[in-house]
mmCIF file of C-alpha atoms in Angstrom:
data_model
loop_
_atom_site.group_PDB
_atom_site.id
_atom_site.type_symbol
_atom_site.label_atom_id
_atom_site.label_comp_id
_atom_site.label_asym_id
_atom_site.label_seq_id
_atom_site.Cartn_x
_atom_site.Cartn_y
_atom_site.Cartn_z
ATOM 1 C CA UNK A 944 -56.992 -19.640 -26.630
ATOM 2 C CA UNK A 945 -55.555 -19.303 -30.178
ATOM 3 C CA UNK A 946 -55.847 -15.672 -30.164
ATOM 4 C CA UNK A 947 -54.748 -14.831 -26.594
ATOM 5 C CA UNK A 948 -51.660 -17.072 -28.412
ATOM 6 C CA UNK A 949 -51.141 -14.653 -31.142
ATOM 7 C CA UNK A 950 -51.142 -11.667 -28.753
ATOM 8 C CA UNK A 951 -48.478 -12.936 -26.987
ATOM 9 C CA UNK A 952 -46.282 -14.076 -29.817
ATOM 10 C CA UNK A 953 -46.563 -10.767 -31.384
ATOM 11 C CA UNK A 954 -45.751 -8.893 -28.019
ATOM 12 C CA UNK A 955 -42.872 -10.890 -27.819
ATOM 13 C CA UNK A 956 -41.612 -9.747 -31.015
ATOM 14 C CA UNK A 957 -42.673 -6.474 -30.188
ATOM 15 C CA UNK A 958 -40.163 -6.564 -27.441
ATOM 16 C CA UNK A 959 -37.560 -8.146 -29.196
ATOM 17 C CA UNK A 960 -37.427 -5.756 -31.567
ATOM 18 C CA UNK A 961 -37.991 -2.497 -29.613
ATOM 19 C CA UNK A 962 -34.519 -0.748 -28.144
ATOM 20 C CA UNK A 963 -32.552 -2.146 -25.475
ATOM 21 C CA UNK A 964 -32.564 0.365 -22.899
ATOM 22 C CA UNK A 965 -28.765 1.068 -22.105
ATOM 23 C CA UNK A 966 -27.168 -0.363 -19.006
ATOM 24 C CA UNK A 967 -25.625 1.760 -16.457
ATOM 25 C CA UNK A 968 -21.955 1.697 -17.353
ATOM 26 C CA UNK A 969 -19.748 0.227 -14.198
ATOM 27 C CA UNK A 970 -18.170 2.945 -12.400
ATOM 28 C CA UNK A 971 -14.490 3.763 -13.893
ATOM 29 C CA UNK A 972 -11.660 3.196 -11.539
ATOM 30 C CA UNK A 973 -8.318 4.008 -11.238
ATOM 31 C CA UNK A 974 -5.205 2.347 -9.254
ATOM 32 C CA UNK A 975 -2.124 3.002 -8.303
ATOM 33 C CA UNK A 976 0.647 1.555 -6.802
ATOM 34 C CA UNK A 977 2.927 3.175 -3.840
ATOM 35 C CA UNK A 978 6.187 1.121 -2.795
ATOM 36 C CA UNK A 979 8.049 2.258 0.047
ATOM 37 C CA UNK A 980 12.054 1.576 0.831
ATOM 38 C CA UNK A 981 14.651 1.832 3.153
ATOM 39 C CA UNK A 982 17.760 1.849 2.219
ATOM 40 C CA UNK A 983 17.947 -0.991 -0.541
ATOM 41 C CA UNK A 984 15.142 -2.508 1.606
ATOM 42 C CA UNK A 985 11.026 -2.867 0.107
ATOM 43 C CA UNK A 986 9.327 -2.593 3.422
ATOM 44 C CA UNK A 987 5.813 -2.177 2.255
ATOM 45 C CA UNK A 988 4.097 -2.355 -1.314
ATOM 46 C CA UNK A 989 0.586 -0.812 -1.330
ATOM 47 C CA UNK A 990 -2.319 -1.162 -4.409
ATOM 48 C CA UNK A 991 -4.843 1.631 -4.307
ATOM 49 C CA UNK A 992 -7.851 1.377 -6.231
ATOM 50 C CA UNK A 993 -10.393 4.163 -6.784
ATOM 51 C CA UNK A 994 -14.062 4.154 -7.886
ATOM 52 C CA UNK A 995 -17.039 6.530 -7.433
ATOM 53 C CA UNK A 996 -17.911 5.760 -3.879
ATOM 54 C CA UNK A 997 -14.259 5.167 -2.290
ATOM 55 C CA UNK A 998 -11.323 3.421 -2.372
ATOM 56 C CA UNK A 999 -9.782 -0.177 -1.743
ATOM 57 C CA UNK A 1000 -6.844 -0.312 -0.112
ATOM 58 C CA UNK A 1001 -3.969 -3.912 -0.311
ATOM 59 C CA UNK A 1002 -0.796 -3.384 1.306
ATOM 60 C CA UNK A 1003 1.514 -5.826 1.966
ATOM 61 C CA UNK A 1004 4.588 -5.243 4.252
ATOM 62 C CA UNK A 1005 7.211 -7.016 5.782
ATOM 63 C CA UNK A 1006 8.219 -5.476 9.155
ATOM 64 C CA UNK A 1007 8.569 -7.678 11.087
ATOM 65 C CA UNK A 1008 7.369 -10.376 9.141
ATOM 66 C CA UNK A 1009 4.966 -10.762 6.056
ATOM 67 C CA UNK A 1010 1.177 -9.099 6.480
ATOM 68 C CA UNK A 1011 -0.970 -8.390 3.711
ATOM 69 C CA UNK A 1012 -3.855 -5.889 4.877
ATOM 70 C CA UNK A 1013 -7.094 -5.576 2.873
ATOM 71 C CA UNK A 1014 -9.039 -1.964 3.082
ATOM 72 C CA UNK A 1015 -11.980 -0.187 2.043
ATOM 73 C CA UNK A 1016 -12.431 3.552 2.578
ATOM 74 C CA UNK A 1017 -16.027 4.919 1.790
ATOM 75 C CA UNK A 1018 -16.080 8.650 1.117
ATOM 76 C CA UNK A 1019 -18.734 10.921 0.480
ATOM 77 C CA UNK A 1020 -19.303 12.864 -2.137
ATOM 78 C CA UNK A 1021 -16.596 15.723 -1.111
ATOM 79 C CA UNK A 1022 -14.086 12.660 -0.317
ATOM 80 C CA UNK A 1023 -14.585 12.941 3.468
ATOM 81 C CA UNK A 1024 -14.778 9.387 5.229
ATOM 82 C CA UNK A 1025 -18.081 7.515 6.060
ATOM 83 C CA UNK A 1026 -16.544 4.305 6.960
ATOM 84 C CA UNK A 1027 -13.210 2.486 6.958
ATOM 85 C CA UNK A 1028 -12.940 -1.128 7.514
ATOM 86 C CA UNK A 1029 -9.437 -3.184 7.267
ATOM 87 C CA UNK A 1030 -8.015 -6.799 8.270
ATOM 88 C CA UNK A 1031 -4.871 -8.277 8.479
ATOM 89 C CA UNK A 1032 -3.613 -11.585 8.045
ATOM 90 C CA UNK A 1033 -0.215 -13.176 8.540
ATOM 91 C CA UNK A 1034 1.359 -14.767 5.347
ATOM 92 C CA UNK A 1035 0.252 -18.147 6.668
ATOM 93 C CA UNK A 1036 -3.315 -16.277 6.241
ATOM 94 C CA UNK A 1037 -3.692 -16.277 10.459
ATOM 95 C CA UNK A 1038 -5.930 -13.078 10.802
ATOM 96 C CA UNK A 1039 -3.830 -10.711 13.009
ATOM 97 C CA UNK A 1040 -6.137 -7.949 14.090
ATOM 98 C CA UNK A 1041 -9.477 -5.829 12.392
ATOM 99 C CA UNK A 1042 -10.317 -2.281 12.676
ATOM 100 C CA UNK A 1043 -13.651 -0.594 11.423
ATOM 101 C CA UNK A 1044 -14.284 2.614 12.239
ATOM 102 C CA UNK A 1045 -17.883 4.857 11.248
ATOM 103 C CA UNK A 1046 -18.587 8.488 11.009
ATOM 104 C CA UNK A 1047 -21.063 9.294 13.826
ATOM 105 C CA UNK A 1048 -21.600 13.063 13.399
ATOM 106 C CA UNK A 1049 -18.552 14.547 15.050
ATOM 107 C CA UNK A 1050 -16.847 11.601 16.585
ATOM 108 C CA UNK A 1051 -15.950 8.145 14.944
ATOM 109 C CA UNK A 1052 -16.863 5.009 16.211
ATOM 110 C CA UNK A 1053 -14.278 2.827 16.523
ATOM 111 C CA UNK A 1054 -13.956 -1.235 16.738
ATOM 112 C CA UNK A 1055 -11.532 -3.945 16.809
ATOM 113 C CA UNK A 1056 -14.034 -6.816 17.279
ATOM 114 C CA UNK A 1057 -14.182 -7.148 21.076
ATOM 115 C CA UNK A 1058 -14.517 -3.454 21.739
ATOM 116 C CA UNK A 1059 -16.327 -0.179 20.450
ATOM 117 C CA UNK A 1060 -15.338 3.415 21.138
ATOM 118 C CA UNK A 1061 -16.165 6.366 20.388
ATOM 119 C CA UNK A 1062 -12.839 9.104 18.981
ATOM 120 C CA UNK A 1063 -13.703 13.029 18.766
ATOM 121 C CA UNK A 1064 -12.626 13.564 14.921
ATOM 122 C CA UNK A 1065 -13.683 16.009 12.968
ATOM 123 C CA UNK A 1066 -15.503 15.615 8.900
ATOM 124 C CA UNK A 1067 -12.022 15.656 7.517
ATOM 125 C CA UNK A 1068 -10.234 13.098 9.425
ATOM 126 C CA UNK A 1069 -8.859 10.068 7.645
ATOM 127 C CA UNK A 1070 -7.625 6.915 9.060
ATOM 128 C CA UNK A 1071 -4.245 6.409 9.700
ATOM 129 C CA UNK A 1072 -2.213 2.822 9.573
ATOM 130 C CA UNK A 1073 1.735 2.215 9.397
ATOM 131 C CA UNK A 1074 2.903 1.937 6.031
ATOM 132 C CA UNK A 1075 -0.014 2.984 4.187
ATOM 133 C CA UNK A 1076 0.239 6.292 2.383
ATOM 134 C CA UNK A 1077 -3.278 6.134 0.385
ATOM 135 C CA UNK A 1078 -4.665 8.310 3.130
ATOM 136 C CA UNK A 1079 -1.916 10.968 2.200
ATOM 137 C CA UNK A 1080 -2.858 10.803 -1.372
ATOM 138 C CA UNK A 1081 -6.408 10.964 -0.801
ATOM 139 C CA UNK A 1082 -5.604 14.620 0.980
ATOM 140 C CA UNK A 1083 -3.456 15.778 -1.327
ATOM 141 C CA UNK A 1084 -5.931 15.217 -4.251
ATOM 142 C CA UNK A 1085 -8.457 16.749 -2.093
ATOM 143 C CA UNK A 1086 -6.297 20.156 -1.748
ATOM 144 C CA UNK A 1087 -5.384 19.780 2.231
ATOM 145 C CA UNK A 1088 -3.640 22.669 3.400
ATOM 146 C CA UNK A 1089 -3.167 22.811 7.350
ATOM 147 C CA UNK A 1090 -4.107 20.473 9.693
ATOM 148 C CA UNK A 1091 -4.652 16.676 8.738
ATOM 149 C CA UNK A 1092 -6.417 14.584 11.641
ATOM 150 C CA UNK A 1093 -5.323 10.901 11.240
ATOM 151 C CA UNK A 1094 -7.622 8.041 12.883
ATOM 152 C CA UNK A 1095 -5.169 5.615 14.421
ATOM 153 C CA UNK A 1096 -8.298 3.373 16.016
ATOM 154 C CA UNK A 1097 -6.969 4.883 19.835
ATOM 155 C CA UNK A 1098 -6.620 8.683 19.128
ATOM 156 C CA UNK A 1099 -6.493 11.371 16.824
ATOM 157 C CA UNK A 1100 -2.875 12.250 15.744
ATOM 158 C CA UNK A 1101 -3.016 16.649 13.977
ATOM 159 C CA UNK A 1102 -0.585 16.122 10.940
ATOM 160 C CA UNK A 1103 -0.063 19.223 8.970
ATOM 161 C CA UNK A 1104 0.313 19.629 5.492
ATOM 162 C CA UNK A 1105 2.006 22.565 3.920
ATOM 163 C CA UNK A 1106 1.369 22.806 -0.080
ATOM 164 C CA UNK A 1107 4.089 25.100 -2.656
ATOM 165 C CA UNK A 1108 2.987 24.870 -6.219
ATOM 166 C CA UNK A 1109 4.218 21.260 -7.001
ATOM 167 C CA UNK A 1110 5.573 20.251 -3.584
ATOM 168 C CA UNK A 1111 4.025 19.857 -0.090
ATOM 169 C CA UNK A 1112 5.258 19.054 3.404
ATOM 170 C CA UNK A 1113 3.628 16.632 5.575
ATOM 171 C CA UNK A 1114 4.774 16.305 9.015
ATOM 172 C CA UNK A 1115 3.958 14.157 11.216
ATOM 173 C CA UNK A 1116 3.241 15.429 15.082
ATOM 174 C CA UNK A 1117 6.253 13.890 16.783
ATOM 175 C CA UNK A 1118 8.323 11.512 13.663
ATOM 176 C CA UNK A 1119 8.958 14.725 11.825
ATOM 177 C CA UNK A 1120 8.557 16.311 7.944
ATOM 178 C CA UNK A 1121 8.319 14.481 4.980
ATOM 179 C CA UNK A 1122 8.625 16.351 1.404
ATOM 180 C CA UNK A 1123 6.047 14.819 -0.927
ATOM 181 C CA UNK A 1124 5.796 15.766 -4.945
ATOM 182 C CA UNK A 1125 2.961 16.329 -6.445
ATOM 183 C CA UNK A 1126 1.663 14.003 -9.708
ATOM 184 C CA UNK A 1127 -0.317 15.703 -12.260
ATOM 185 C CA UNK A 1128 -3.470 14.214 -10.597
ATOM 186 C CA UNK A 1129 -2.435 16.238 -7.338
ATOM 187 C CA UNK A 1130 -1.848 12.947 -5.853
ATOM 188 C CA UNK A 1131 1.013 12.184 -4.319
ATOM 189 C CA UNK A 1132 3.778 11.188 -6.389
ATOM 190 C CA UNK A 1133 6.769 11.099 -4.458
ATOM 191 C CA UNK A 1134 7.678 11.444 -0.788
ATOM 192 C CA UNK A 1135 11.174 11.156 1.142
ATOM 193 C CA UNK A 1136 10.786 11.186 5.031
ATOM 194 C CA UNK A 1137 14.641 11.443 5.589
ATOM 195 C CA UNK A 1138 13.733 13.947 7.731
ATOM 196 C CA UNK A 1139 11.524 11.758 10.102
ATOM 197 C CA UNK A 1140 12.571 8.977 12.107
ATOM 198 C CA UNK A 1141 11.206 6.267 9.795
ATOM 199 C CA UNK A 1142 13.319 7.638 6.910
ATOM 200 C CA UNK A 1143 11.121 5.614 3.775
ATOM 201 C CA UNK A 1144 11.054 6.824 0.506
ATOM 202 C CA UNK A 1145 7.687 6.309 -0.885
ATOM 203 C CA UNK A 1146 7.744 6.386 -4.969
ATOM 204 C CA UNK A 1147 4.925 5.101 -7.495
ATOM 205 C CA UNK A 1148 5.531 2.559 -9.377
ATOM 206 C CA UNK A 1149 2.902 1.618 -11.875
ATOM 207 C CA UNK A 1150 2.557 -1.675 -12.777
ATOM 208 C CA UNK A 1151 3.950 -3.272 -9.717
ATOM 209 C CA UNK A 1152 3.159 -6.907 -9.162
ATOM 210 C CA UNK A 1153 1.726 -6.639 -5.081
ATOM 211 C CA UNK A 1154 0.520 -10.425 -5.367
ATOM 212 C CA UNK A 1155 4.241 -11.498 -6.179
ATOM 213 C CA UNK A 1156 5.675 -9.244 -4.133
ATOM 214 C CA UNK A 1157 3.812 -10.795 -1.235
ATOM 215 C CA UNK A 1158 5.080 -14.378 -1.864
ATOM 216 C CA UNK A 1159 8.751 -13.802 -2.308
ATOM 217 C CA UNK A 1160 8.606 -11.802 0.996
ATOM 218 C CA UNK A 1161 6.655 -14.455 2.802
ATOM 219 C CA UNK A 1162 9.825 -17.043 1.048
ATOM 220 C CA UNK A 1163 12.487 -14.537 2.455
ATOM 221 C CA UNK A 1164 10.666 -14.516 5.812
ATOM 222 C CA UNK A 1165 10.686 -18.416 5.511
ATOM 223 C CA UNK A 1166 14.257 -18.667 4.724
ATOM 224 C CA UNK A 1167 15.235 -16.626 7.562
ATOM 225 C CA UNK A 1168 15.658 -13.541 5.466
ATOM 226 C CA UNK A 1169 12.987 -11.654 6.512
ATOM 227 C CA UNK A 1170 13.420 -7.792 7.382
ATOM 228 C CA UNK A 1171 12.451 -8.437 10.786
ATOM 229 C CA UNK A 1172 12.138 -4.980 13.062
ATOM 230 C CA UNK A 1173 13.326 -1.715 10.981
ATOM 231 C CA UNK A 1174 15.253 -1.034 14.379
ATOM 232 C CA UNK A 1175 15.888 -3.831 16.928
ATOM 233 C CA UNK A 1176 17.185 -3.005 20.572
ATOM 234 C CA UNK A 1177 20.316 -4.096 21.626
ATOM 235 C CA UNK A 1178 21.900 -4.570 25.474
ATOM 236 C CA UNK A 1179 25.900 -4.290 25.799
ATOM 237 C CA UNK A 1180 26.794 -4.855 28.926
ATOM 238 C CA UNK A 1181 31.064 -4.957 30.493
ATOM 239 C CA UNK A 1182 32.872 -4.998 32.882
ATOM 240 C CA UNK A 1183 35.642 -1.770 32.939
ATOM 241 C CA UNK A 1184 37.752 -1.507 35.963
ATOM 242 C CA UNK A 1185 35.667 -2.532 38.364
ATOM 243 C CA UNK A 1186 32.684 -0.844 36.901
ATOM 244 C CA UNK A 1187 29.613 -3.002 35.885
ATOM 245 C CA UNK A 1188 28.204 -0.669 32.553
ATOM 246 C CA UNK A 1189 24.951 -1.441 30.506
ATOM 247 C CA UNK A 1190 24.089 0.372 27.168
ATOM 248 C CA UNK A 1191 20.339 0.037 26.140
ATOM 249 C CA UNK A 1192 20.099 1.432 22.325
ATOM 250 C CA UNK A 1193 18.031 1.078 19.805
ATOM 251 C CA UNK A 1194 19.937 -0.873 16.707
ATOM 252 C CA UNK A 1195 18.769 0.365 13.363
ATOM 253 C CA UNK A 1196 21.062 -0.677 10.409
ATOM 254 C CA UNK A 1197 22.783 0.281 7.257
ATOM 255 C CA UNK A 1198 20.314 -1.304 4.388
ATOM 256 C CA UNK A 1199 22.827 0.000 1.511
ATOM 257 C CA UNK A 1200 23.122 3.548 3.140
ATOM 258 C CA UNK A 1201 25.405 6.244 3.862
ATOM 259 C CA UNK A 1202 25.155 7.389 7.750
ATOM 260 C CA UNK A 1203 27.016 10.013 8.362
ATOM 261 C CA UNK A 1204 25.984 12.947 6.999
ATOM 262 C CA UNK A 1205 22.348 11.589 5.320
ATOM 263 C CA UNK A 1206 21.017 9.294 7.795
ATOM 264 C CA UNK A 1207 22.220 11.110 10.573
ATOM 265 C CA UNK A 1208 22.711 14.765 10.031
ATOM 266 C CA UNK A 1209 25.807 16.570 11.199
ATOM 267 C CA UNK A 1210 24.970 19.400 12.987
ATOM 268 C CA UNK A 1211 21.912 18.074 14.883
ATOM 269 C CA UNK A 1212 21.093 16.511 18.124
ATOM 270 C CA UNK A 1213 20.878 12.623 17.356
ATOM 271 C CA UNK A 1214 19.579 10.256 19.954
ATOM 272 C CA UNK A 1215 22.295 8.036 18.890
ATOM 273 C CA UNK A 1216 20.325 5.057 17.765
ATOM 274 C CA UNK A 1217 16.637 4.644 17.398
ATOM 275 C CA UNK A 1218 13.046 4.412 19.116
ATOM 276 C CA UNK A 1219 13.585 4.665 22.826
ATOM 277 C CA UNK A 1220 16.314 6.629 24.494
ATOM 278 C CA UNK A 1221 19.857 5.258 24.647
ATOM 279 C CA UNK A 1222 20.234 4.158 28.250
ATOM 280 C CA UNK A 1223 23.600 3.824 30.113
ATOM 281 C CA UNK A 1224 23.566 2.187 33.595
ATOM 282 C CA UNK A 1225 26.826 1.799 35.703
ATOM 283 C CA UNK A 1226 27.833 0.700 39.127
ATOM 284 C CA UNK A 1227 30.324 3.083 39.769
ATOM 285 C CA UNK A 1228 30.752 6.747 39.027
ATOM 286 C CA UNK A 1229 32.144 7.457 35.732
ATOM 287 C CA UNK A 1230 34.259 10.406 34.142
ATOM 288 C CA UNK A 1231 34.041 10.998 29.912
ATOM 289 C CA UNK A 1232 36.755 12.774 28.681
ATOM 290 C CA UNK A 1233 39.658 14.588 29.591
ATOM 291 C CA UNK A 1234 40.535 18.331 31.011
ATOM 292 C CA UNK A 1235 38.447 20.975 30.846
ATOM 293 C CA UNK A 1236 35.997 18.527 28.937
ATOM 294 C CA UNK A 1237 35.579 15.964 31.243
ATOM 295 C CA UNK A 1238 31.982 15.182 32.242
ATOM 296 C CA UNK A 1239 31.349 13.127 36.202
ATOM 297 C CA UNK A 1240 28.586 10.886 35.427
ATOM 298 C CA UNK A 1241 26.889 9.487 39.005
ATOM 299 C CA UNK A 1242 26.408 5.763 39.482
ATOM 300 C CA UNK A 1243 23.021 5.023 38.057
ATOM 301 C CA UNK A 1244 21.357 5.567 34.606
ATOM 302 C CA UNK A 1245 22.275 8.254 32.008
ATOM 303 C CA UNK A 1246 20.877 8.622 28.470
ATOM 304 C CA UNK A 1247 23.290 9.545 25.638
ATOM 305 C CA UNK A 1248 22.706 12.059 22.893
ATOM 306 C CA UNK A 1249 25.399 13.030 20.199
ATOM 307 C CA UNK A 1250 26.066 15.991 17.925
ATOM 308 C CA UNK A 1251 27.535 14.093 14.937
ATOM 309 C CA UNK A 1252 30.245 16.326 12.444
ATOM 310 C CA UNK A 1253 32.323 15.456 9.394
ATOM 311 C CA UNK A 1254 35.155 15.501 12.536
ATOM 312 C CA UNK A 1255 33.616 13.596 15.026
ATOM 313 C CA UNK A 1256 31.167 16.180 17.337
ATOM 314 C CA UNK A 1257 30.035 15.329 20.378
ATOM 315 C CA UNK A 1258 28.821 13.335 22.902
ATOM 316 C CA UNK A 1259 25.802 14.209 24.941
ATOM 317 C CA UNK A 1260 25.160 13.105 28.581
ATOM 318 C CA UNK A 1261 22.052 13.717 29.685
ATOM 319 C CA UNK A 1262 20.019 13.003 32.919
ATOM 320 C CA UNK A 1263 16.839 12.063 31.999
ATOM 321 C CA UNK A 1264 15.819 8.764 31.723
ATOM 322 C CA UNK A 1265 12.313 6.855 30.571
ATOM 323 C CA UNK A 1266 11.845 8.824 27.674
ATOM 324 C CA UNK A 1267 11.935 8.138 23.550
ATOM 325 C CA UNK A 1268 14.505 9.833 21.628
ATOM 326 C CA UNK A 1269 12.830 11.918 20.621
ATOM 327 C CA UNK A 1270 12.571 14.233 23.544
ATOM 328 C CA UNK A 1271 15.661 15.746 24.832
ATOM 329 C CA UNK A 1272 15.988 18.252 27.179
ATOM 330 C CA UNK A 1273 18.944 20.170 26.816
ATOM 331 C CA UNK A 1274 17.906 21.475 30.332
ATOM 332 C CA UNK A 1275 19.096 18.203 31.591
ATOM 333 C CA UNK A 1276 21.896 17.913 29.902
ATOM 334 C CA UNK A 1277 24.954 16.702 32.382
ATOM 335 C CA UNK A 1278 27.808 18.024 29.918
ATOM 336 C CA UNK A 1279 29.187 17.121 26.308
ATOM 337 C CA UNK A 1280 32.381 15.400 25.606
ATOM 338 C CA UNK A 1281 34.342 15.397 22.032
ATOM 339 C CA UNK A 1282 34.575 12.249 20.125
ATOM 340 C CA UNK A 1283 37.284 11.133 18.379
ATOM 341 C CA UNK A 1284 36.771 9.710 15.144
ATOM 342 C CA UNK A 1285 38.391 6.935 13.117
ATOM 343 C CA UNK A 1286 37.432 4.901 10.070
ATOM 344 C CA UNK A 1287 36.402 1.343 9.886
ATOM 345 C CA UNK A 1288 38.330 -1.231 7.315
ATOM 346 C CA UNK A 1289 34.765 -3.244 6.992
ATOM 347 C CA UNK A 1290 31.446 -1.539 7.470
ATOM 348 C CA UNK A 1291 29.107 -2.127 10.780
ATOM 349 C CA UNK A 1292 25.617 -3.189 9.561
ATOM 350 C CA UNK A 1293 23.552 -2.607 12.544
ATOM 351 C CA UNK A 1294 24.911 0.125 14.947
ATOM 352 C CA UNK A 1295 26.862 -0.687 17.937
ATOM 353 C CA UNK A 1296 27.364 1.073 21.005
ATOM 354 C CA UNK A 1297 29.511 -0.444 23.704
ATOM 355 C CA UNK A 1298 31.839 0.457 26.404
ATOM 356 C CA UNK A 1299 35.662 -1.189 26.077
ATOM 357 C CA UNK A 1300 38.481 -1.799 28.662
ATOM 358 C CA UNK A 1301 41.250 0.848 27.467
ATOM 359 C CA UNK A 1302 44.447 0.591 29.342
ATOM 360 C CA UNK A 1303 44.029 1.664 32.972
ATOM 361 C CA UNK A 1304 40.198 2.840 31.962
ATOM 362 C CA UNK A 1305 37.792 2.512 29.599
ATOM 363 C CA UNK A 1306 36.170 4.089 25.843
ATOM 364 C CA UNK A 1307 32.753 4.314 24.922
ATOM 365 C CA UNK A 1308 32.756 3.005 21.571
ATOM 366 C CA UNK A 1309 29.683 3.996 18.580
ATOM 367 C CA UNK A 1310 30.377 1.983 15.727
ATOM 368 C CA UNK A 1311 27.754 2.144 12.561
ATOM 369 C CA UNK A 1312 28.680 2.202 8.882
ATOM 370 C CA UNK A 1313 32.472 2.887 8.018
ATOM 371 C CA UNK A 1314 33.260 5.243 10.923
ATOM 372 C CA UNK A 1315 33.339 4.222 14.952
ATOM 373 C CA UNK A 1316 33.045 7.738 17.159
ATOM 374 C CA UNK A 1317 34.744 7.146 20.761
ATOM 375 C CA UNK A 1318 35.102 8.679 24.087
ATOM 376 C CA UNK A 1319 37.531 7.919 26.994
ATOM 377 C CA UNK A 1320 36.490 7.674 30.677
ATOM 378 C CA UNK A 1321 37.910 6.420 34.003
ATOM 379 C CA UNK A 1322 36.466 5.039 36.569
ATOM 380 C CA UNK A 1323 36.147 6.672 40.061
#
C-alpha cells in the first residue's frame, strides 16, 4: 500500500510539473454598430457581432413602436448561410413573431413556429428583415457583384449590387438604389437611400450604446413620443359645390428635412405622398384647371401623380386605381394640369392633400414643408 502511495504522489508531481498544454484561444470577434435616420429621426440602431462561425445580429427600432430583435446568422466557411434564426419582442418584452430559416440544398426551409416551408434560394442568398443592414455588409465584405437574393421568410426578393472602386449601388427590386461607401474592411460604411422610397441614411457609428438607445425609445414611446409609422395614411374628405370629394394619401412627414427638391425630386414623377397610391373619389364630375389645360375627371376614383419643379410642375391625373405608388402608367394617364405655387409662413409637418371651396368652385390643395402646390377645378 505504501508504495502504490509513493507512485502516485510522485505522478502527481510529475504532472504538476510537466507543461500545460495550451488552450484553444476563443475565437476573435469583431462588432460594429449601424444606426439608421430619417430626417433628424433614429429609426433603427443595429449591433453586429462577428466570430469564426457567423454573426449575431441586435437591432432595435422604433417604427411603429419599440422592438428589439435578437439574430444569429451561421455561415460557412465561404460566408454563405447555413442557418438564420431571429425573435422579436416588444419593449414590454411580449415576443412579437420568430423566423428560422435552414439551408436545405437548393431551397431554404423556412418557419415561423406554426408553419414550415420550403423557398427556392440559391447558396448565396441571405436573409432579409426591415431595418437591418448586416446582411448588406456581410455581401459587400464578401465581394457581391450582381444579383443579391434576399430571404424575406415568404419569397425571394433579386437585389443587385453594382461595385466602383470605393462605392457600390444596391438597389432594391421595386424601393429603388441606394449608394453605399465602402470601409476599409469592404464592409459597408455608409449608405444613403434618398433615392428609394424609405429614404434612411445608414452611417456607423462605433461605440454606440444599443442597450440605452432601446430604453429611451421605449420612454418616448411611453410618453406618447414615439415615431409611430414612417408614413401614416390620411382621408380628407369635403364637400365643394355640391360635389362629395375624398383624398386617400399616404402622409409621410418633414423630420427636420427639406422637400422640395431633396425629398422629392423636381423633375420626376412623384406619387404625391407615400406607400399606396393617392386616391381621389368624387360624386360628381370634376374639371382641373383652366383653358387649354383643363383636365374632365369622371365621377368615381382617380389617382394623382405630380411632376414637382422649383415653379410649381404639375399635376398628374391618372386612371388607374388599386395600385402602390410606385407603379404608374403614363398609359393611363387622364391629362396634367399646372400647379400654382405659393409659400407657407409656418411649415406643414406631415403632408396634406385636400380639396377647398374656392369661390364659385373649388382648389386641390398639397401642402408639405414651406410650400402648398394648388390646382383649380369646377364642378360639372
Amino acid at each position: 500500500m505504501s508504495r502504490l502511495l509513493l507512485v502516485l504522489s510522485a505522478a502527481a508531481v510529475l504532472a504538476a510539473c510537466a507543461p500545460t498544454a495550451p488552450r484553444p484561444a476563443p475565437p476573435a470577434t469583431d462588432a460594429t454598430v449601424f444606426v439608421a435616420r430619417l430626417g433628424a429621426d433614429t429609426v433603427a440602431v443595429e449591433r453586429v457581432v462577428r466570430d469564426a462561425r457567423g454573426l449575431d445580429v441586435t437591432l432595435v427600432t422604433r417604427v411603429p413602436t419599440t422592438q428589439r430583435t435578437e439574430a444569429r446568422l451561421d455561415l460557412d466557411a465561404d460566408g454563405r448561410m447555413l442557418a438564420f434564426t431571429s425573435e422579436t419582442r416588444g419593449a414590454g418584452g411580449e415576443a412579437v413573431r420568430a423566423v428560422r430559416m435552414t439551408r436545405d440544398g437548393d431551397s431554404l426551409r423556412v418557419g415561423d413556429g406554426t408553419s414550415t416551408r420550403a423557398l427556392a434560394a440559391g447558396p448565396d442568398a441571405l436573409p432579409f428583415v426591415e431595418y437591418a443592414h448586416a446582411p448588406f455588409d456581410l455581401a459587400l465584405r464578401r465581394g457581391t457583384d450582381g444579383t443579391l437574393p434576399m430571404a424575406t421568410g415568404r419569397s425571394v426578393l433579386d437585389f443587385t449590387v453594382t461595385r466602383d472602386g470605393r462605392t457600390a449601388t444596391v438597389r432594391h427590386p421595386f424601393r429603388g438604389p441606394m449608394a453605399v461607401t465602402l470601409g476599409p474592411d469592404g464592409g459597408l460604411a455608409t449608405l444613403d437611400a434618398a433615392e428609394t422610397t424609405r429614404k434612411l441614411v445608414v452611417t456607423r457609428a462605433p461605440g454606440f450604446d444599443v442597450d440605452a438607445f432601446q430604453r429611451r425609445a421605449a420612454a418616448l414611446d411611453a410618453a406618447g413620443r414615439g415615431i409611430g409609422p414612417l408614413s401614416g395614411r390620411a382621408e380628407a374628405q369635403s364637400a365643394v359645390a355640391g360635389a362629395e370629394i375624398t383624398v386617400d394619401h399616404g402622409q409621410p412627414s418633414l423630420r427636420g428635412r427639406q422637400v422640395w427638391g431633396t425629398v422629392v425630386p423636381y423633375g420626376r414623377v412623384w406619387r404625391t405622398g407615400a406607400d399606396r397610391a393617392t386616391h381621389l373619389t368624387t360624386s360628381r364630375p370634376l374639371v382641373f384647371g383652366r383653358g387649354a389645360d383643363a383636365v374632365r375627371v369622371p365621377a368615381g376614383t382617380v389617382t394623382l401623380f405630380s411632376v414637382p419643379e422649383a415653379d410649381g410642375g404639375v399635376l398628374v391625373v391618372n386612371g388607374q386605381t388599386g395600385q402602390n405608388g410606385n407603379a404608374y402608367d403614363p398609359a393611363r394617364d387622364l391629362g396634367r394640369v399646372p400647379f400654382e405655387l405659393d409659400a407657407l409662413a409656418e411649415p406643414v409637418e406631415r403632408l396634406e392633400i385636400v380639396a377647398e371651396p374656392d369661390g364659385d368652385g373649388g382648389r386641390l390643395v398639397v401642402r408639405w414643408g414651406d410650400q402648398t402646390r394648388s390646382v383649380p377645378f369646377r364642378v360639372e
